[in-house]
Coordinates of N, CA and C in Angstrom, one line a residue:
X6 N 37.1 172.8 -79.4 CA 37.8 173.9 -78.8 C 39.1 173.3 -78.2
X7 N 40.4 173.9 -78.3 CA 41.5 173.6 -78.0 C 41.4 173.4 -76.2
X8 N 42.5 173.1 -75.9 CA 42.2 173.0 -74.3 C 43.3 174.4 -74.3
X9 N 43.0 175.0 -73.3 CA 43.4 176.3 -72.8 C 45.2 175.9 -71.8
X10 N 44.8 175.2 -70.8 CA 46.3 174.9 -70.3 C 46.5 173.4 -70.1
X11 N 47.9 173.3 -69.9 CA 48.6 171.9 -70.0 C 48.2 171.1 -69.5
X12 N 47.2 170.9 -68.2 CA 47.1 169.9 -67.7 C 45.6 169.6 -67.4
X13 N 45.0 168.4 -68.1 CA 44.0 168.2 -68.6 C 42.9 168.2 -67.4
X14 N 41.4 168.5 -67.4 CA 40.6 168.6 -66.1 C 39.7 167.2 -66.7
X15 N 39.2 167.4 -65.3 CA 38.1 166.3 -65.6 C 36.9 166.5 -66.2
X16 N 36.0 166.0 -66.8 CA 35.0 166.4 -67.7 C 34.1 166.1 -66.9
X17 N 34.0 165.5 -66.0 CA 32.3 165.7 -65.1 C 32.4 166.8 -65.0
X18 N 30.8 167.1 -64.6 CA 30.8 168.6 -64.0 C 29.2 168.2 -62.8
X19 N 29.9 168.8 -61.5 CA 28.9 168.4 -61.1 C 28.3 170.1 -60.3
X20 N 27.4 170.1 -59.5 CA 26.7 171.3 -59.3 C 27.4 171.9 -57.7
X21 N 27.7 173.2 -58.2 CA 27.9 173.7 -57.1 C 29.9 173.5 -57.0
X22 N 30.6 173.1 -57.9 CA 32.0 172.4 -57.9 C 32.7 173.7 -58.2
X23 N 33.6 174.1 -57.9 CA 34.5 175.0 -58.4 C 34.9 175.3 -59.5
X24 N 35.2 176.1 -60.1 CA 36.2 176.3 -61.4 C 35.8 175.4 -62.5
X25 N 34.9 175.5 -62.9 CA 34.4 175.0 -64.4 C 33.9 173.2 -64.1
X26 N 33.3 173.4 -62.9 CA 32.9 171.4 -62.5 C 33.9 170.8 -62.0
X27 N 34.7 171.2 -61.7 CA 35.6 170.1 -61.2 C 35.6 170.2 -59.7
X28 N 36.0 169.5 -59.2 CA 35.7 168.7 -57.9 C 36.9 169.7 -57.2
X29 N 37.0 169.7 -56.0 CA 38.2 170.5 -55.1 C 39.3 169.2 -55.0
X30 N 38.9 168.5 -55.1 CA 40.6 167.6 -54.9 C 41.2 167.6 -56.5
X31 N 40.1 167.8 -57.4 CA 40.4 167.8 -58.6 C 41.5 169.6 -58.8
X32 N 40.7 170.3 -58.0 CA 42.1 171.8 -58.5 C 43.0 171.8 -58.0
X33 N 43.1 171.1 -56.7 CA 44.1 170.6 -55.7 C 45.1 170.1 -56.4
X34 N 44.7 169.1 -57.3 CA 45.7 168.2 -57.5 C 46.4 169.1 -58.4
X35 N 45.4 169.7 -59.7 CA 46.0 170.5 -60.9 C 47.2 171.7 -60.2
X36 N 46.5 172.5 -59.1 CA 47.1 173.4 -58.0 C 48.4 172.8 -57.9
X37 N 48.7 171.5 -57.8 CA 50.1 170.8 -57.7 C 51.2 170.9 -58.1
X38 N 50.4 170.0 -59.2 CA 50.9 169.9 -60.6 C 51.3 171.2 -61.4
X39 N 50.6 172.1 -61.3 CA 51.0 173.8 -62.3 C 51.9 174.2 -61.1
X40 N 52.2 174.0 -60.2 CA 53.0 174.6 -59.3 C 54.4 173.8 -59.4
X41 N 54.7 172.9 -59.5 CA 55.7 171.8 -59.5 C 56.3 172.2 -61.2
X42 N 55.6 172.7 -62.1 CA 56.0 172.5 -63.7 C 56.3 174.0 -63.4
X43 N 55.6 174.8 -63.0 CA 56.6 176.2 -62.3 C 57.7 176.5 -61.8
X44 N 58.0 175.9 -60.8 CA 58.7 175.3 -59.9 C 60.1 174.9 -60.8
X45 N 59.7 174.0 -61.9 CA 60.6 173.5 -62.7 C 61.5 174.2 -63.5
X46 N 61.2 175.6 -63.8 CA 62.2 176.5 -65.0 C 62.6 177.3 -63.5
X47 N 62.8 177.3 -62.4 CA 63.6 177.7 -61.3 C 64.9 176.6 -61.7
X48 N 66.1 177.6 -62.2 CA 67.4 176.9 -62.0 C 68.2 176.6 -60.7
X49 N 69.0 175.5 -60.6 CA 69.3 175.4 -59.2 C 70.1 176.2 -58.2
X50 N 69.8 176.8 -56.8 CA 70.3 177.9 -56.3 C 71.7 177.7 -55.7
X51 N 72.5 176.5 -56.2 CA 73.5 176.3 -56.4 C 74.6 176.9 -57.3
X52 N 73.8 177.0 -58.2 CA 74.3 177.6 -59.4 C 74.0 179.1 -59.7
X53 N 73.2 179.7 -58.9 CA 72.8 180.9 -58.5 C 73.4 181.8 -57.8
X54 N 73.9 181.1 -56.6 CA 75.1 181.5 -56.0 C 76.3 180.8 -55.6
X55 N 76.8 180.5 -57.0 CA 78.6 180.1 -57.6 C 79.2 181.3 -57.3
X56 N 80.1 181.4 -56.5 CA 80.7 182.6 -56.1 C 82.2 182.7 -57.3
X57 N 82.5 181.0 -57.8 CA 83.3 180.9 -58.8 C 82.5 182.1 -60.1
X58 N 81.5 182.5 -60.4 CA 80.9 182.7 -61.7 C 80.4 183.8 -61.6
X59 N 81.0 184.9 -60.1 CA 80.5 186.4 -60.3 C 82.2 187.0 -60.4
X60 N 82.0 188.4 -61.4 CA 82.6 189.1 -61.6 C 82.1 189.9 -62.4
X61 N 82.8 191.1 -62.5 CA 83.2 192.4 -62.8 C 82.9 192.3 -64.7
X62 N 82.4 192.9 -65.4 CA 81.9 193.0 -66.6 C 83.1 193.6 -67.3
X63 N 83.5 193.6 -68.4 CA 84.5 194.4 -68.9 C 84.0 195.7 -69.3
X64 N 82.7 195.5 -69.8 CA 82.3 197.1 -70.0 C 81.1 196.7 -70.2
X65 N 79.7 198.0 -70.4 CA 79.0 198.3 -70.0 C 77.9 197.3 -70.9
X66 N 78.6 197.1 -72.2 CA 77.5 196.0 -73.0 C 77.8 194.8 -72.6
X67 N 78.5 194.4 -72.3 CA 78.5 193.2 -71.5 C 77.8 193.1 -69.9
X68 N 78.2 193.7 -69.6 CA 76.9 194.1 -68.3 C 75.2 193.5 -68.6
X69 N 74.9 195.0 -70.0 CA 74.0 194.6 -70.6 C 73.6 192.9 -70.6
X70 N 74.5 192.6 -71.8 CA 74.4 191.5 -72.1 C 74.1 190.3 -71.1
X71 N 74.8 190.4 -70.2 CA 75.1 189.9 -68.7 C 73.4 189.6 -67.9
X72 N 73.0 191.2 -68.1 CA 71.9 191.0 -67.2 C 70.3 190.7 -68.2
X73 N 70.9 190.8 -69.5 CA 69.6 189.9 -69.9 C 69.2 188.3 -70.1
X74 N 71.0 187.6 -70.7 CA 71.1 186.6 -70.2 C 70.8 185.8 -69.0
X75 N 71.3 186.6 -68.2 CA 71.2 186.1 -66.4 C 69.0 186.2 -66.1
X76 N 68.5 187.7 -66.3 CA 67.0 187.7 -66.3 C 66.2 186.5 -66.4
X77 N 66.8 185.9 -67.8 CA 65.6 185.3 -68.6 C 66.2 183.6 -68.3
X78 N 67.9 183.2 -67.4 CA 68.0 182.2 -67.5 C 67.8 181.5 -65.7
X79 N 67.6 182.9 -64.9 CA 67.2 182.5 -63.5 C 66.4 183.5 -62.5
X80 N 64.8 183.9 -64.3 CA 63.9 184.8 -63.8 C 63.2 184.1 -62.9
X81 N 62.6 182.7 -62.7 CA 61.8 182.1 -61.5 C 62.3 182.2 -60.5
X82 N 64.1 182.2 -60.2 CA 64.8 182.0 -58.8 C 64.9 184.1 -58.8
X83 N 64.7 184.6 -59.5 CA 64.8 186.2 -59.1 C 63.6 186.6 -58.7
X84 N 62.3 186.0 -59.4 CA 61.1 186.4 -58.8 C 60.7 185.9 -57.1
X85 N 61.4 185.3 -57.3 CA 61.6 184.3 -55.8 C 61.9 185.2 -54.6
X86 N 63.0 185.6 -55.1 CA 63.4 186.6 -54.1 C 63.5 187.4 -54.1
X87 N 62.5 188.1 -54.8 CA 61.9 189.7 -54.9 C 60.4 189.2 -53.7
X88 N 59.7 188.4 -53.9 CA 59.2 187.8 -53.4 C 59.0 188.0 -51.8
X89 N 60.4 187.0 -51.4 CA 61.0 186.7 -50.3 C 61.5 188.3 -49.6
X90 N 61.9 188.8 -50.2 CA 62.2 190.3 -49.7 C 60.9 191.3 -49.5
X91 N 60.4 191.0 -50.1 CA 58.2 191.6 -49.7 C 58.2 191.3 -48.3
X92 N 58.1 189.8 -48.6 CA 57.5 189.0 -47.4 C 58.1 189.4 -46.1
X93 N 59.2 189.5 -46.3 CA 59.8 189.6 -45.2 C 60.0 191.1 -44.4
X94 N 59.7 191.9 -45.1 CA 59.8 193.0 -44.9 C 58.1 193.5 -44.0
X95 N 57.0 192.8 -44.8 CA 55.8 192.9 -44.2 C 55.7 192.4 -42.8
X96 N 56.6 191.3 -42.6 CA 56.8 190.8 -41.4 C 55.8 191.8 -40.2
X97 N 56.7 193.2 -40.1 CA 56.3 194.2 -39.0 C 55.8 194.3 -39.2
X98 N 54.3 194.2 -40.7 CA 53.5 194.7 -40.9 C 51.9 194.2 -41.2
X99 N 51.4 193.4 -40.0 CA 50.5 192.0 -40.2 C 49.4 192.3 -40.9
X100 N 48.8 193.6 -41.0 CA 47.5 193.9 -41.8 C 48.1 193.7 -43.4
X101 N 49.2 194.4 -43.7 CA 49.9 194.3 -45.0 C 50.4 193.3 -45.5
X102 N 50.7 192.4 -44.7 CA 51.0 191.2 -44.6 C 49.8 190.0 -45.1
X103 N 48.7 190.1 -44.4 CA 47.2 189.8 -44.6 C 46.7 190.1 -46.2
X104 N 47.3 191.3 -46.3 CA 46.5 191.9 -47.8 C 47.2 191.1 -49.2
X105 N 48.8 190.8 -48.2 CA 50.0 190.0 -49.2 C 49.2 188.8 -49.7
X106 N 49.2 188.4 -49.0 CA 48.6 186.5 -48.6 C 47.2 186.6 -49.3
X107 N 46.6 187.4 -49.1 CA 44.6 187.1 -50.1 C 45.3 187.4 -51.2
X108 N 46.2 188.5 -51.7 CA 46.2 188.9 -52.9 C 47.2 188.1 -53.7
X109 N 48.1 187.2 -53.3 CA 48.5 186.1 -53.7 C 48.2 184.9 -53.9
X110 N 46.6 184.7 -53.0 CA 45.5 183.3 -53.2 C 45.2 183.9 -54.6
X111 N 44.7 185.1 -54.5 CA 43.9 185.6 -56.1 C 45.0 185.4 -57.1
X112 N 46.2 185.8 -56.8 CA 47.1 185.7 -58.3 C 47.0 184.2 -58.7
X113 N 47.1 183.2 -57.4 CA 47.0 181.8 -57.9 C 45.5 181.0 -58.6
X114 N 44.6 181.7 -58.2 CA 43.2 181.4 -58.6 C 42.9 181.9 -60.1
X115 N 43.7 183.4 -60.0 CA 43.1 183.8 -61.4 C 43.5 184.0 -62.1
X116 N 45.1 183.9 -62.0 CA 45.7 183.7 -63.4 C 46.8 182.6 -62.9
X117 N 47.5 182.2 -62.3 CA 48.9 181.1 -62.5 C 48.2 179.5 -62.4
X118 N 46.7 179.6 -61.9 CA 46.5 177.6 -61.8 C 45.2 177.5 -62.6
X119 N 44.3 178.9 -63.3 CA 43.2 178.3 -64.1 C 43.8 177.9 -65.0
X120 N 42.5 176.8 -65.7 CA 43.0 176.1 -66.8 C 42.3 176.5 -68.4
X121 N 41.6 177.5 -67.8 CA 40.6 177.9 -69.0 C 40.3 179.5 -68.8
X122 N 40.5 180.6 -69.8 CA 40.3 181.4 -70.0 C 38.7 181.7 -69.2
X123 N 39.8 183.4 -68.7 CA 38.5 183.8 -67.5 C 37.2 184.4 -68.5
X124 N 36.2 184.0 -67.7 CA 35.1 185.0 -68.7 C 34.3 185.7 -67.9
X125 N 33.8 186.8 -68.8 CA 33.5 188.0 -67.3 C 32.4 188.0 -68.6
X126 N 30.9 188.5 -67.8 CA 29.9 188.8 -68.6 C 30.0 188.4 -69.8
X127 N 30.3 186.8 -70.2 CA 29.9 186.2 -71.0 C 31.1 186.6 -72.6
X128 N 32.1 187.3 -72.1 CA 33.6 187.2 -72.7 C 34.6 187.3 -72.2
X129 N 35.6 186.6 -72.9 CA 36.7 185.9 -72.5 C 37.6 187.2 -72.3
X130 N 38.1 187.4 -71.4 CA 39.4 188.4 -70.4 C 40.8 187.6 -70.9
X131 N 41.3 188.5 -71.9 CA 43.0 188.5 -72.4 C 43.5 188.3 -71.0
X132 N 44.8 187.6 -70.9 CA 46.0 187.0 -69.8 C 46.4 188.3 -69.3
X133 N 46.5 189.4 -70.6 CA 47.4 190.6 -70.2 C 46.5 191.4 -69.1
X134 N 45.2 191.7 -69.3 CA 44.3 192.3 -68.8 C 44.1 191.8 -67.0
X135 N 44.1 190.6 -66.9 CA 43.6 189.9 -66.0 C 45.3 190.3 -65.0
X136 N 46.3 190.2 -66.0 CA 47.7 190.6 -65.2 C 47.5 191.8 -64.6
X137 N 47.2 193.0 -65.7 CA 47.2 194.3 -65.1 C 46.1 194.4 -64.0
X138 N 45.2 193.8 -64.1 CA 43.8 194.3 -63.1 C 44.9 193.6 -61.9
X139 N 45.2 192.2 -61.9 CA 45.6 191.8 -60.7 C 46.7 192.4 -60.1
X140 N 47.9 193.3 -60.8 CA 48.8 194.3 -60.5 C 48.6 195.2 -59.7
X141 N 47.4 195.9 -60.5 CA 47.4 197.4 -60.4 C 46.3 196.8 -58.4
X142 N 45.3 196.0 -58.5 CA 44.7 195.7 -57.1 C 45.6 195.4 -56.2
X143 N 46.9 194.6 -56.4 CA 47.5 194.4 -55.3 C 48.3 195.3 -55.2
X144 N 48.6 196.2 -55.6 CA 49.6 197.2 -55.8 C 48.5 198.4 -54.6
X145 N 47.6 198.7 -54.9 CA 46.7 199.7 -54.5 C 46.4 199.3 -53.4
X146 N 46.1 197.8 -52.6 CA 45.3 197.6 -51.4 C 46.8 197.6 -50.9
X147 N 47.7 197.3 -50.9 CA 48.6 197.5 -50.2 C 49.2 198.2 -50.0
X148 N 49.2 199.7 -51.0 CA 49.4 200.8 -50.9 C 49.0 201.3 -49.5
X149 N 47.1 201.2 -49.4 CA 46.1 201.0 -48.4 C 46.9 201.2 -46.9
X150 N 47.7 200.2 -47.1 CA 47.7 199.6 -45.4 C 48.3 200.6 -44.7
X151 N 49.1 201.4 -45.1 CA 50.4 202.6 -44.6 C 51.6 201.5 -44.7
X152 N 51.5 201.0 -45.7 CA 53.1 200.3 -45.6 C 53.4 201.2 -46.7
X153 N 53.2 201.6 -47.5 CA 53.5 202.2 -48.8 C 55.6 202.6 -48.4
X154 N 56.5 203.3 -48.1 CA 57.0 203.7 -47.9 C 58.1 202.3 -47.8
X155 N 57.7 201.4 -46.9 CA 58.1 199.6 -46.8 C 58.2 199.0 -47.9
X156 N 56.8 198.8 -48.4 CA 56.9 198.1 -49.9 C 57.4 199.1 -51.1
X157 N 57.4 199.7 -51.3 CA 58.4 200.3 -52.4 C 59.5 200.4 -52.0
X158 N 60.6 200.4 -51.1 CA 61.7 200.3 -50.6 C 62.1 198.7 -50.5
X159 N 60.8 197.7 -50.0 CA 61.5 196.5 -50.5 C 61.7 195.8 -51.5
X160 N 60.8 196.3 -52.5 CA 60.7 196.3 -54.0 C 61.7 196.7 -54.9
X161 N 62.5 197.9 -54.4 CA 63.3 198.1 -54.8 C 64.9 197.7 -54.2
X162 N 64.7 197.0 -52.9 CA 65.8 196.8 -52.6 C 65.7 195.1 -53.4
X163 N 65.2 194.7 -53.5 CA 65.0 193.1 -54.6 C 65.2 193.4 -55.5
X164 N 64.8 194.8 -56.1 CA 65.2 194.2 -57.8 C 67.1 195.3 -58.1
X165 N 67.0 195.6 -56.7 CA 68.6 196.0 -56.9 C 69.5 194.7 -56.9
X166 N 69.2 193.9 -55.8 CA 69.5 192.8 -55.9 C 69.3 192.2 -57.0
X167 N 68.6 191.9 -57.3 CA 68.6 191.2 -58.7 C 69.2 192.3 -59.7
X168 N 69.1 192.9 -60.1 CA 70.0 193.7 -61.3 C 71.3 193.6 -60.8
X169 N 71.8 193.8 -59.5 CA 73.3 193.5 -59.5 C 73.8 192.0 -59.5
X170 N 73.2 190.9 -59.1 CA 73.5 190.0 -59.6 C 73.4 189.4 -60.6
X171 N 72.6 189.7 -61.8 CA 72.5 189.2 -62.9 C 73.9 190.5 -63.8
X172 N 74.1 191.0 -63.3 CA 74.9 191.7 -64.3 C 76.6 191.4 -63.4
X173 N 76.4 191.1 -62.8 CA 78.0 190.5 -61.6 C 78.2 188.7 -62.3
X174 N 77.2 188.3 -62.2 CA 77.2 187.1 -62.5 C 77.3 186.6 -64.2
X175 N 78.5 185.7 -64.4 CA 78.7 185.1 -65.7 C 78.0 184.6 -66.2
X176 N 77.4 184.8 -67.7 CA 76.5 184.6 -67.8 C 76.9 183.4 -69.2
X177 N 78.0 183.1 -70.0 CA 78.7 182.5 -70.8 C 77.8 181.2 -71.1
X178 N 77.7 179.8 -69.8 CA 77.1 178.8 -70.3 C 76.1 179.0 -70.4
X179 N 74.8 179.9 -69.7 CA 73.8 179.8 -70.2 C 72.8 180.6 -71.1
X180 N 73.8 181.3 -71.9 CA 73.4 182.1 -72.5 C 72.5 181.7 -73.8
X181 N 73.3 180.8 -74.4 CA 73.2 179.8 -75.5 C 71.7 179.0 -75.2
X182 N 71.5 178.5 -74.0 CA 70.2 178.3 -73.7 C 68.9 178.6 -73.7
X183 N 69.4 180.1 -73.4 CA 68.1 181.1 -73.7 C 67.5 182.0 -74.7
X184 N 68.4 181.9 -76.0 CA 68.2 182.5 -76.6 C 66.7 182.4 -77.4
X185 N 66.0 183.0 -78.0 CA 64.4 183.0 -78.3 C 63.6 182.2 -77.6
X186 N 64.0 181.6 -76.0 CA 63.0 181.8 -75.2 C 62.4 182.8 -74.9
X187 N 63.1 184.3 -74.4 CA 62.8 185.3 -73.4 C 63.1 186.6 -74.3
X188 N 63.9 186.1 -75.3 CA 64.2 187.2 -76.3 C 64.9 187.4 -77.2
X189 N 65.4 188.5 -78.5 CA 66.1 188.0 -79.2 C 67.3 188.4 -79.2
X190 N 68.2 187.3 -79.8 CA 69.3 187.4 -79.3 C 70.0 189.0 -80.1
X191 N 71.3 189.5 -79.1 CA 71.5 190.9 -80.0 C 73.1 190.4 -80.5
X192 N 73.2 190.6 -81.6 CA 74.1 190.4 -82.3 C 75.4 191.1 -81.8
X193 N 76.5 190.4 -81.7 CA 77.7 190.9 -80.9 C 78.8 191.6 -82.4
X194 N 79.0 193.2 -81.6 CA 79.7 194.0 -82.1 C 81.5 193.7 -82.7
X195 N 81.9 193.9 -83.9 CA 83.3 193.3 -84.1 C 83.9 194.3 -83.6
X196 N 84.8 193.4 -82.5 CA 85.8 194.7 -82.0 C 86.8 195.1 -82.7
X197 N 87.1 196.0 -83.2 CA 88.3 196.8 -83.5 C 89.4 196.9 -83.1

């Protein structure tokens, strides 16, 4: 059987151990490690906010172009601060706040640090499935709290933020970078 993710576990298994036998300093450490290799396709926030490398699009496919290059070349530093804009906004809101934090241990437990495909009654749960279930629950308990009105307002004030930066921002050197990582590239029109 292939190994499921990058970073190899220990093969004892002893009784009563977390997460498929392995020991708690053993997920700790992996917990680390998948966080730090995560961590790592965040480009530097130097370069994020080059005030030399925002401007004005010449027109609307360039924009385009602008903001899918920019998405896919500084999506970890945008998820960040869609993130950071939650958090912060929950601030006033400690119960909602509370529901943020458990339901963010679960996103890390159940899908961003396992190393082996979840199995529920004895079959394996697709990545996609386990995304939506963990979506649609954190989406719903927090709806719960009466922040509802907060969190969609900060949610959308983040990803305005991000859509106007990624389409303000030049996207030239790293465009070339990203191409069939995140998507495919769209062939540029001969201007007339």
């Amino acid at each position: 059987m292939s190994k499921y993710g990058t970073i190899p576990t220990s093969s004892s298994t002893g009784g009563g151990a977390p997460l498929g036998g392995a020991s708690p300093l053993d997920f700790i450490s992996r917990a680390k490690a998948r966080g730090a290799s995560a961590l790592a396709t965040r480009q530097p926030w130097r370069e994020l906010g080059d005030v030399h490398a925002i401007g004005l699009p010449p027109s609307l496919g360039d924009a385009y172009l602008r903001v899918r290059a920019n998405l896919a070349h500084f999506a970890m530093n945008y998820a960040i601060v869609v993130l950071v804009v939650v958090f912060l906004s929950l601030l006033w809101h400690p119960v909602s706040l509370i529901v943020f934090l458990v339901c963010m241990l679960a996103w890390l437990v159940l899908y961003f640090l396992r190393d082996e495909p979840l199995v529920f009654f004895g079959r394996v749960v697709a990545d996609g499935y386990v995304l939506a279930a963990l979506a649609v629950v954190t989406l719903g308990l927090l709806l719960l709290t009466d922040a509802t009105a907060n969190i969609l307002s900060s949610l959308l004030i983040g990803l305005v933020l991000v859509v106007l930066h990624a389409a303000l921002h030049k996207a030239e050197d790293n465009a070339d970078d990203e191409v069939g990582r995140w998507y495919a590239p769209v062939p540029q029109q001969p201007s007339h």
